[in-house]
Coordinates of C-alpha atoms in Angstrom, one line a residue:
K43 CA -7.5 12.6 -54.2
A44 CA -6.7 12.4 -57.5
L45 CA -9.9 14.4 -58.5
G46 CA -9.6 17.2 -55.9
Y47 CA -10.8 15.9 -52.4
G48 CA -9.2 16.9 -49.5
N49 CA -7.6 14.5 -46.7
G50 CA -10.5 15.2 -44.2
S51 CA -13.3 14.8 -46.7
L52 CA -11.7 11.6 -47.5
A53 CA -10.9 10.5 -44.0
Q54 CA -13.9 10.9 -42.8
K55 CA -15.2 8.6 -45.1
F56 CA -13.5 5.8 -42.9
R57 CA -13.7 7.9 -39.8
I58 CA -17.8 7.9 -40.2
Y59 CA -17.8 3.9 -41.3
A60 CA -16.1 3.5 -37.9
L61 CA -17.9 5.7 -36.2
F62 CA -21.4 3.8 -37.2
A63 CA -20.1 0.0 -36.5
S64 CA -19.1 1.0 -33.1
L65 CA -22.1 2.8 -32.0
I66 CA -24.0 -0.5 -33.0
G67 CA -22.0 -3.1 -31.6
S68 CA -22.1 -0.4 -28.5
V69 CA -25.3 -0.6 -28.6
I70 CA -25.7 -4.3 -28.7
G71 CA -22.3 -4.6 -26.4
I72 CA -24.4 -2.4 -23.7
A73 CA -27.7 -4.6 -24.6
L74 CA -26.6 -7.7 -24.0
G75 CA -23.9 -6.0 -20.8
L76 CA -27.6 -4.9 -18.9
T77 CA -29.5 -7.8 -19.4
V78 CA -28.6 -11.3 -20.5
F79 CA -25.4 -11.6 -18.9
P80 CA -26.6 -10.5 -15.0
L81 CA -29.2 -12.7 -15.5
I82 CA -26.8 -15.2 -16.6
I83 CA -25.0 -14.6 -13.4
I84 CA -28.4 -14.4 -11.2
N85 CA -29.9 -17.3 -12.0
A86 CA -26.8 -19.0 -10.8
Y87 CA -26.4 -18.3 -7.6
K88 CA -30.1 -18.6 -7.4
M89 CA -29.5 -22.2 -7.0
M90 CA -27.8 -21.6 -3.8
Y91 CA -29.3 -18.9 -2.3
I92 CA -32.9 -17.7 -2.4
L93 CA -33.3 -14.3 -4.3
P94 CA -35.3 -11.6 -5.2
E95 CA -36.4 -11.0 -9.2
I96 CA -33.7 -9.4 -10.9
N97 CA -34.2 -5.5 -11.4
Y98 CA -32.5 -3.6 -14.2
T99 CA -31.2 -0.7 -13.9
I100 CA -29.7 1.9 -16.4
N101 CA -26.5 3.3 -15.6
I102 CA -25.9 6.2 -17.2
P103 CA -22.6 6.8 -16.1
L104 CA -21.3 3.7 -17.3
I105 CA -22.8 3.3 -20.2
L106 CA -21.2 6.7 -21.0
T107 CA -18.1 6.0 -20.2
V108 CA -18.8 2.4 -22.6
F109 CA -19.4 4.7 -25.4
T110 CA -16.9 6.8 -25.1
V111 CA -14.3 4.1 -25.0
A112 CA -15.7 1.9 -27.8
I113 CA -16.4 4.7 -29.9
G114 CA -13.5 7.0 -29.4
V115 CA -10.5 4.2 -29.5
T116 CA -12.3 2.8 -33.3
T117 CA -12.2 6.5 -34.7
F118 CA -8.6 7.0 -33.3
V119 CA -7.3 3.9 -34.6
T120 CA -9.7 4.9 -37.7
Y121 CA -8.0 8.5 -38.1
A122 CA -4.5 7.1 -37.3
A123 CA -4.1 4.8 -39.6
C124 CA -6.2 6.9 -42.5
R125 CA -3.3 9.7 -41.7
M126 CA -0.5 7.3 -42.4
E127 CA -2.5 6.1 -45.9
L128 CA -2.9 9.7 -46.9
R129 CA 0.7 11.3 -47.2
E130 CA 1.2 9.1 -50.2
T131 CA 0.8 10.5 -53.7
P132 CA -2.1 9.8 -56.1
S133 CA -0.2 7.9 -58.4
I134 CA 1.1 5.6 -55.5
L135 CA -1.8 5.1 -53.9
M136 CA -3.8 4.0 -57.3
R137 CA -1.2 1.6 -57.9
P138 CA -1.1 -2.3 -55.9
K139 CA 0.2 -1.8 -52.7
A140 CA 4.2 -3.6 -52.6
P141 CA 4.8 -6.4 -50.3
K142 CA 6.9 -4.9 -47.5
E143 CA 10.5 -5.2 -48.2
G144 CA 12.1 -8.5 -46.1
K145 CA 14.8 -7.9 -43.4
R146 CA 17.4 -9.7 -41.7
I147 CA 15.8 -10.8 -38.4
L148 CA 18.1 -11.6 -35.0
L149 CA 17.6 -15.5 -35.4
E150 CA 19.4 -14.9 -38.6
K151 CA 22.9 -14.1 -36.3
I152 CA 22.9 -17.1 -34.4
P153 CA 24.0 -19.9 -36.5
F154 CA 23.8 -23.0 -34.4
I155 CA 19.7 -22.2 -34.8
W156 CA 18.8 -20.4 -37.9
N157 CA 21.3 -22.8 -40.4
K158 CA 18.7 -26.2 -38.9
L159 CA 15.6 -24.5 -40.2
N160 CA 14.2 -25.4 -43.1
F161 CA 13.9 -23.1 -46.5
I162 CA 10.2 -23.2 -45.3
G163 CA 11.0 -22.4 -41.7
K164 CA 12.7 -19.4 -42.3
V165 CA 11.0 -17.5 -44.2
T166 CA 7.8 -18.7 -42.0
I167 CA 10.0 -17.0 -39.5
R168 CA 11.0 -13.8 -41.1
N169 CA 7.7 -13.3 -42.3
I170 CA 6.4 -13.3 -38.8
F171 CA 8.7 -10.5 -38.3
R172 CA 7.8 -8.9 -41.7
Y173 CA 4.7 -7.2 -40.4
K174 CA 5.5 -6.3 -37.2
K175 CA 2.4 -4.0 -36.4
R176 CA -0.6 -7.2 -37.3
F177 CA 1.6 -9.8 -35.4
I178 CA 1.5 -7.5 -31.8
M179 CA -2.2 -6.9 -32.7
T180 CA -2.2 -10.9 -33.1
V181 CA -0.1 -11.2 -30.6
V182 CA -2.5 -8.7 -28.1
G183 CA -5.7 -9.8 -29.3
I184 CA -5.0 -13.6 -28.7
A185 CA -3.3 -12.7 -25.2
G186 CA -7.0 -11.2 -23.8
C187 CA -8.4 -14.2 -25.2
S188 CA -6.3 -16.8 -23.2
A189 CA -6.6 -14.2 -20.6
L190 CA -10.3 -14.2 -19.9
M191 CA -10.6 -17.7 -20.3
L192 CA -7.9 -18.5 -18.1
A193 CA -9.5 -16.4 -15.9
G194 CA -12.7 -17.7 -15.9
Y195 CA -11.0 -21.7 -14.9
G196 CA -9.2 -20.1 -12.2
I197 CA -12.2 -18.5 -10.2
K198 CA -13.8 -22.3 -10.1
D199 CA -10.1 -23.5 -9.3
S200 CA -9.7 -20.6 -6.4
I201 CA -13.5 -21.7 -5.2
S202 CA -13.2 -25.5 -5.0
G203 CA -9.6 -25.2 -3.4
L204 CA -11.2 -23.2 -0.9
I205 CA -13.2 -26.2 0.0
D206 CA -10.0 -28.1 -0.2
G207 CA -7.8 -26.1 1.8
Q208 CA -10.4 -25.2 4.7
F209 CA -12.4 -28.6 5.1
G210 CA -9.5 -30.9 4.3
K211 CA -5.8 -29.0 5.2
I212 CA -7.4 -26.8 7.5
F213 CA -9.8 -28.2 9.6
S214 CA -9.8 -31.9 9.4
Y215 CA -12.4 -32.4 12.2
D216 CA -15.8 -33.6 10.7
V217 CA -18.3 -32.6 14.4
S218 CA -18.2 -29.3 16.2
M219 CA -20.5 -29.6 19.5
N220 CA -21.0 -26.8 21.5
Y221 CA -22.2 -27.7 25.5
D222 CA -24.8 -25.4 26.6
E223 CA -24.2 -25.4 30.7
K224 CA -28.6 -24.5 31.0
K225 CA -29.4 -27.5 29.1
Q226 CA -27.3 -29.7 31.0
E227 CA -28.7 -28.5 34.7
D228 CA -32.3 -28.9 33.0
D229 CA -31.6 -32.5 31.6
E230 CA -29.9 -35.1 32.6
N231 CA -27.1 -33.2 34.1
I232 CA -24.0 -34.0 33.2
S233 CA -20.5 -32.4 32.6
I234 CA -18.8 -31.2 29.3
N235 CA -15.9 -34.3 30.5
E236 CA -18.4 -36.8 30.5
L237 CA -19.8 -35.6 27.2
S238 CA -16.8 -35.8 26.2
D239 CA -16.6 -39.4 27.4
M240 CA -19.3 -40.7 25.9
L241 CA -18.3 -39.2 22.2
N242 CA -14.7 -41.2 23.0
D243 CA -16.9 -44.3 24.1
D244 CA -19.4 -44.0 20.4
D245 CA -17.7 -46.4 18.1
R246 CA -18.9 -43.7 15.5
F247 CA -16.2 -41.7 16.6
S248 CA -12.5 -41.3 15.9
Q249 CA -11.3 -38.6 18.0
V250 CA -12.3 -35.7 20.0
M251 CA -11.4 -33.0 21.6
K252 CA -12.2 -30.2 24.4
V253 CA -11.4 -26.6 23.8
Y254 CA -13.0 -23.4 24.9
S255 CA -14.6 -21.2 21.8
Y256 CA -16.7 -18.1 21.9
T257 CA -17.2 -15.5 19.9
S258 CA -15.8 -11.7 20.4
N259 CA -14.9 -8.4 18.9
V260 CA -11.5 -7.6 18.5
S261 CA -9.7 -4.2 17.7
A262 CA -5.9 -4.0 16.4
Q263 CA -3.2 -2.0 15.1
S264 CA 0.4 -1.6 15.2
F265 CA 1.6 -1.0 18.8
E266 CA 4.7 0.3 20.1
G267 CA 3.9 -0.8 23.6
G268 CA 2.6 0.6 26.5
L269 CA -1.0 1.4 25.3
E270 CA -3.8 0.9 27.8
A271 CA -7.0 -1.3 26.4
E272 CA -9.2 1.9 27.2
D273 CA -7.1 3.6 23.9
I274 CA -9.1 1.0 21.2
D275 CA -9.7 2.5 18.4
E276 CA -12.9 2.2 17.6
D277 CA -12.5 3.1 14.2
I278 CA -10.8 -0.8 13.5
I279 CA -12.8 -2.9 15.6
S280 CA -13.9 -6.0 14.2
D281 CA -16.2 -8.0 15.1
N282 CA -17.7 -12.8 15.3
V283 CA -14.1 -13.5 16.0
I284 CA -14.1 -16.8 16.4
F285 CA -11.4 -17.3 19.8
D286 CA -10.3 -21.1 20.2
V287 CA -8.1 -21.7 23.3
I288 CA -6.5 -24.9 23.7
D289 CA -4.4 -27.3 25.6
K290 CA -1.2 -27.1 23.4
S291 CA -0.8 -30.2 25.4
L292 CA -3.6 -32.2 23.2
P293 CA -2.7 -33.6 19.3
Y294 CA -4.4 -30.2 18.2
G295 CA -2.8 -30.3 15.3
D296 CA -5.0 -33.5 14.5
F297 CA -7.9 -31.2 14.1
I298 CA -6.7 -27.9 13.1
G299 CA -4.0 -27.8 10.7
M300 CA -2.3 -24.1 11.1
Y301 CA 0.1 -23.0 8.1
S302 CA 1.6 -19.6 8.2
Y303 CA 0.5 -17.9 5.3
K304 CA 4.2 -16.9 4.2
D305 CA 5.7 -20.2 3.1
D306 CA 3.1 -22.8 4.0
S307 CA 5.2 -24.2 6.8
R308 CA 3.7 -25.6 9.9
V309 CA 2.7 -23.2 12.7
A310 CA 2.2 -24.3 16.5
I311 CA 0.5 -22.3 19.3
D312 CA 2.6 -20.9 22.2
D313 CA 2.7 -19.2 25.6
D314 CA 3.9 -15.8 24.0
G315 CA 1.0 -14.8 21.7
V316 CA -2.2 -15.5 19.7
V317 CA -2.7 -17.4 16.3
I318 CA -4.2 -15.4 14.0
S319 CA -5.9 -15.5 10.4
Q320 CA -5.0 -13.8 7.1
S321 CA -8.2 -11.8 6.7
L322 CA -8.0 -10.6 9.6
A323 CA -4.6 -9.8 10.0
E324 CA -5.0 -7.5 7.0
S325 CA -8.2 -6.1 7.7
M326 CA -6.9 -5.0 10.8
N327 CA -3.8 -4.2 9.3
V328 CA -1.3 -5.6 11.7
K329 CA 1.7 -8.5 11.4
T330 CA 3.6 -10.9 13.6
G331 CA 5.0 -9.3 16.2
D332 CA 2.2 -6.7 16.5
Y333 CA -0.6 -6.1 19.4
I334 CA -4.2 -6.1 18.5
F335 CA -7.0 -5.5 22.3
A336 CA -9.2 -8.5 22.0
E337 CA -12.8 -9.1 24.5
N338 CA -13.2 -12.3 26.2
D339 CA -16.3 -13.9 26.7
N340 CA -17.0 -11.2 29.8
E341 CA -16.3 -8.8 27.9
E342 CA -12.6 -7.9 29.7
V343 CA -10.3 -6.5 26.7
E344 CA -6.7 -6.9 27.2
K345 CA -4.0 -6.6 25.3
L346 CA -2.7 -9.6 23.0
R347 CA 0.6 -9.7 21.2
V348 CA 0.7 -11.6 17.7
S349 CA 2.5 -14.4 17.1
N350 CA 1.6 -16.2 14.1
I351 CA -0.4 -15.3 11.4
I352 CA -1.7 -18.5 9.6
T353 CA -3.3 -19.0 6.1
M354 CA -7.7 -19.4 6.9
Y355 CA -10.0 -19.3 4.0
V356 CA -13.5 -19.1 5.8
G357 CA -14.2 -17.0 9.0
D358 CA -11.6 -14.8 11.3
Y359 CA -10.0 -16.8 14.2
I360 CA -8.4 -16.3 16.6
F361 CA -6.0 -19.3 18.3
M362 CA -4.1 -19.0 21.9
S363 CA -3.3 -21.7 24.3
T364 CA -4.5 -21.7 27.6
D365 CA -1.8 -20.9 29.9
Y366 CA -1.6 -17.5 27.5
Y367 CA -5.3 -16.8 28.2
N368 CA -5.2 -17.5 31.7
S369 CA -2.0 -14.8 32.1
V370 CA -3.7 -12.2 30.0
Y371 CA -7.6 -13.0 31.2
G372 CA -7.2 -14.7 34.5
D373 CA -8.8 -18.3 35.4
M374 CA -10.4 -19.7 32.1
P375 CA -14.1 -20.7 32.3
D376 CA -14.7 -24.9 31.6
N377 CA -14.5 -25.7 28.0
N378 CA -17.4 -25.2 26.0
S379 CA -17.4 -27.3 22.2
I380 CA -16.1 -30.5 21.2
M381 CA -14.2 -31.4 17.7
A382 CA -14.5 -34.8 16.6
K383 CA -13.5 -37.0 13.6
L384 CA -16.4 -39.4 12.3
V385 CA -14.8 -43.2 11.1
E386 CA -17.6 -43.2 8.5
K387 CA -19.1 -40.1 6.6
S388 CA -22.7 -40.3 5.4
T389 CA -26.1 -38.4 5.8
D390 CA -27.5 -41.6 7.6
I391 CA -24.5 -41.5 10.1
E392 CA -24.9 -37.6 10.2
N393 CA -28.8 -38.0 11.0
S394 CA -28.3 -41.1 14.0
I395 CA -25.7 -38.3 15.4
G396 CA -27.9 -35.5 15.1
M397 CA -31.0 -37.9 17.0
D398 CA -28.3 -39.4 19.7
Y399 CA -27.1 -35.9 20.6
L400 CA -29.0 -33.0 19.5
N401 CA -31.7 -33.4 22.5
K402 CA -29.8 -34.5 25.7
H403 CA -26.4 -35.0 27.3
G404 CA -25.9 -30.8 27.1
V405 CA -25.5 -30.1 23.8
G406 CA -26.7 -27.1 22.3
N407 CA -26.0 -27.7 18.4
I408 CA -24.3 -29.9 16.6
T409 CA -22.7 -29.0 13.3
F410 CA -21.5 -31.0 10.8
F411 CA -19.4 -29.7 7.8
T412 CA -21.2 -31.9 5.1
D413 CA -23.4 -29.3 4.9
T414 CA -20.8 -26.6 4.2
I415 CA -18.2 -28.4 1.8
N416 CA -22.5 -29.5 -0.3
R417 CA -22.7 -25.7 -0.2
F418 CA -19.3 -24.8 -1.7
T419 CA -19.7 -27.8 -4.6
N420 CA -22.9 -26.4 -5.4
M421 CA -21.3 -23.0 -5.5
I422 CA -18.6 -24.0 -7.9
Q423 CA -21.1 -25.9 -10.4
S424 CA -23.2 -22.6 -11.1
L425 CA -20.1 -21.0 -11.3
D426 CA -19.6 -22.9 -15.1
I427 CA -22.4 -20.9 -16.8
V428 CA -19.7 -17.6 -15.6
T429 CA -16.9 -19.6 -16.9
L430 CA -19.1 -20.7 -20.3
V431 CA -19.9 -16.7 -20.6
L432 CA -16.1 -15.8 -20.3
I433 CA -15.6 -18.8 -22.4
V434 CA -17.8 -17.8 -25.1
S435 CA -16.4 -13.6 -25.3
S436 CA -13.0 -15.5 -25.4
A437 CA -14.4 -17.3 -28.3
L438 CA -15.8 -13.8 -30.1
L439 CA -12.8 -12.0 -29.1
A440 CA -10.1 -14.6 -31.0
F441 CA -12.2 -15.1 -34.0
V442 CA -12.8 -11.7 -34.6
V443 CA -8.5 -11.2 -34.0
L444 CA -7.9 -13.9 -36.0
Y445 CA -10.3 -13.2 -39.3
N446 CA -10.0 -9.7 -39.7
L447 CA -5.6 -9.7 -38.9
T448 CA -6.3 -13.0 -41.7
N449 CA -7.9 -11.5 -43.4
V450 CA -5.8 -8.3 -44.5
N451 CA -2.7 -10.8 -44.1
I452 CA -4.1 -12.7 -47.5
S453 CA -5.4 -9.5 -49.0
E454 CA -1.8 -7.7 -48.9
R455 CA -0.3 -11.1 -50.3
I456 CA -2.5 -12.6 -52.7
R457 CA 0.3 -11.9 -55.2
E458 CA 2.5 -13.4 -53.3
I459 CA 0.0 -16.3 -52.2
A460 CA -0.6 -16.9 -56.3
T461 CA 2.9 -17.2 -57.7
L462 CA 3.4 -19.9 -55.0
K463 CA 1.0 -21.6 -56.9
V464 CA 2.2 -20.7 -60.0
L465 CA 5.7 -22.5 -58.6
G466 CA 4.3 -25.8 -57.5
F467 CA 2.8 -25.5 -54.5
Y468 CA -0.9 -27.3 -53.8
D469 CA -3.7 -26.0 -52.2
M470 CA -2.5 -27.7 -48.5
E471 CA 1.1 -26.3 -48.6
V472 CA -0.4 -22.9 -49.5
S473 CA -2.2 -22.9 -46.7
M474 CA -0.5 -24.1 -44.2
Y475 CA 2.0 -21.4 -45.9
V476 CA -0.3 -18.6 -44.2
Y477 CA -1.2 -20.5 -41.0
R478 CA 2.2 -21.5 -39.5
E479 CA 2.3 -17.8 -39.1
N480 CA -1.0 -17.8 -37.3
I481 CA -0.2 -20.8 -35.4
I482 CA 3.2 -19.2 -34.2
I483 CA 1.7 -16.1 -33.1
T484 CA -0.9 -17.5 -31.3
I485 CA 1.3 -20.0 -29.5
I486 CA 3.1 -16.8 -28.9
G487 CA 0.0 -14.5 -28.1
A488 CA -1.2 -17.9 -25.9
F489 CA 1.4 -18.2 -23.8
V490 CA 1.3 -14.6 -22.5
G491 CA -2.2 -14.3 -22.4
L492 CA -1.7 -17.1 -19.6
F493 CA 1.0 -15.2 -18.0
L494 CA -1.8 -12.5 -17.5
G495 CA -3.9 -14.3 -17.0
V496 CA -2.8 -15.1 -13.8
G497 CA -2.3 -11.3 -12.5
L498 CA -6.2 -11.1 -13.7
H499 CA -7.0 -13.5 -11.6
T500 CA -5.4 -12.7 -9.2
F501 CA -6.8 -9.0 -9.3
I502 CA -10.5 -10.6 -9.5
M503 CA -9.9 -12.7 -6.6
K504 CA -8.7 -10.3 -4.2
T505 CA -11.3 -8.1 -5.8
I506 CA -14.1 -10.4 -4.9
A507 CA -12.8 -11.1 -1.7
V508 CA -15.0 -10.4 1.6
D509 CA -15.1 -9.6 5.3
G510 CA -14.3 -13.6 7.0
V511 CA -13.6 -15.4 3.7
M512 CA -10.5 -15.8 2.0
F513 CA -9.9 -16.6 -1.9
G514 CA -7.3 -18.2 -3.3
T515 CA -5.2 -17.7 -6.1
D516 CA -3.7 -21.0 -7.0
I517 CA -4.9 -22.1 -10.6
K518 CA -5.0 -25.7 -10.9
P519 CA -2.0 -26.9 -13.9
V520 CA -5.1 -28.4 -16.2
S521 CA -6.9 -25.2 -15.7
F522 CA -4.3 -23.3 -18.0
V523 CA -3.7 -26.7 -20.6
F524 CA -8.2 -25.7 -21.3
A525 CA -7.2 -22.2 -21.4
F526 CA -4.4 -23.1 -23.7
L527 CA -5.9 -25.5 -26.1
L528 CA -8.9 -23.8 -25.9
T529 CA -7.2 -20.6 -28.0
M530 CA -6.0 -22.7 -30.4
T531 CA -8.9 -24.9 -31.2
F532 CA -10.3 -21.2 -32.0
S533 CA -7.2 -20.1 -34.6
V534 CA -7.7 -23.6 -36.3
F535 CA -11.5 -22.7 -36.3
V536 CA -10.4 -19.7 -38.4
N537 CA -7.9 -21.1 -40.7
V538 CA -11.0 -23.8 -41.6
V539 CA -12.6 -20.9 -42.3
M540 CA -10.3 -18.8 -44.8
N541 CA -9.1 -21.9 -46.4
G542 CA -11.7 -21.5 -48.7
K543 CA -10.8 -17.8 -49.8
L544 CA -6.9 -18.9 -50.0
K545 CA -8.6 -21.9 -53.0
K546 CA -9.5 -19.1 -55.0
I547 CA -6.5 -17.3 -55.5
A548 CA -5.8 -17.3 -59.0
M549 CA -2.7 -18.2 -60.3
V550 CA -2.2 -15.4 -62.9
T551 CA -3.2 -12.6 -59.9
S552 CA 0.4 -13.5 -59.9
L553 CA 1.3 -11.4 -63.5
K554 CA -0.7 -8.6 -62.0
S555 CA 2.3 -6.9 -59.7
V556 CA 3.6 -3.8 -59.2
E557 CA 7.2 -3.9 -61.4

């Protein structure tokens, strides 16, 4: 600047540097994002499904967006920083930068806390708030790191919670048998009541319940009343909805746990309406007290009142009492499905039950929930790779943020650190003088990230939800612990890496002060 170069020329030097750095980083990132990450995720899904070979495509709008954001943000920040520095005169810029002036902080106005801190504690807290921009940048970077990790662990928790919730808390039976009238007429000519009695007499089963079940279509919206069945809106039809008509005098609560989606309280079926699953209610945009139009097995459409909405993770379900069905559709057909609980669950027992009942006694098909549980368990295991990708990405983010900011912190305070050595501080004491600030800021950033991670996880689970599947948004406490500890581990690793630079600072540097 003293030689006559203008501010624009000087700023251009730094902008070009930032431009090339962000350009190279964007190229590498896009290459990984379009090839490696999709390959990892596809291979994870191949553990569960038979999928075709991956077909890589070039998404030009996405690539341009990434380039624009990455390069634009980096060059803008560089320009803003240069603009502030280049306001100074050449004489000021040639001299070593003076340490930032310390100021009283808010905590000093709380004597019963401030007076209990020792000298090092007071200095550490003052230094944290002396460099506010660096403090905010570090908190934001670390928050992003811990939020990504918590989201990764949360995805696993949501899938595993789906298994425990659907096939433990809600569906507590183990076997579903569908009765086939045609088969019983051609085979042993037994009724479903006789089949139920056979299952009750079979010591492999502990409890048996008959229901009338069918799959049909539903159209739903809010009504003021008086709308006839033929006025169904064809644009809001939901198909493949499972209807279970249950005799409410039976202990159906032992087989199906119905819990309110609002407060998790127990819900019972009644004669004033139907109980529907939350996913169906949301897709149809209905609430308690609204009406839906539903077909029965004979394609007769009638209006049903929604009396309760319950949590259901997999499938769209409607439950109603036999009395309510009779009042709406007329006489209910005979029961055609049996829910049963096993005394003991194992592959051998399930195979023997299948062999004994599948080819006789009027059984159309048998469904064991063990197969479904195993499929979801394999899905959880495959998600370990996705979680690992998020953790590695988080680690890189934390390392880059902490390394650069710690490096800048040491460079700007090199004379201050050298003075501590002159005063007799040992190497470890000097290191902890700097690292205490990093650790405290990392803890603050980690807690902020955990809070943001809850929202990020909720957004992800709502976004990836599909029809008939309702992912939970609960995160296990241990996931919070893991995300926090990993974030702190990354911080300690950076501190160890930077320790060598602190040891190399010579005491004579303290004499090279502005004064």
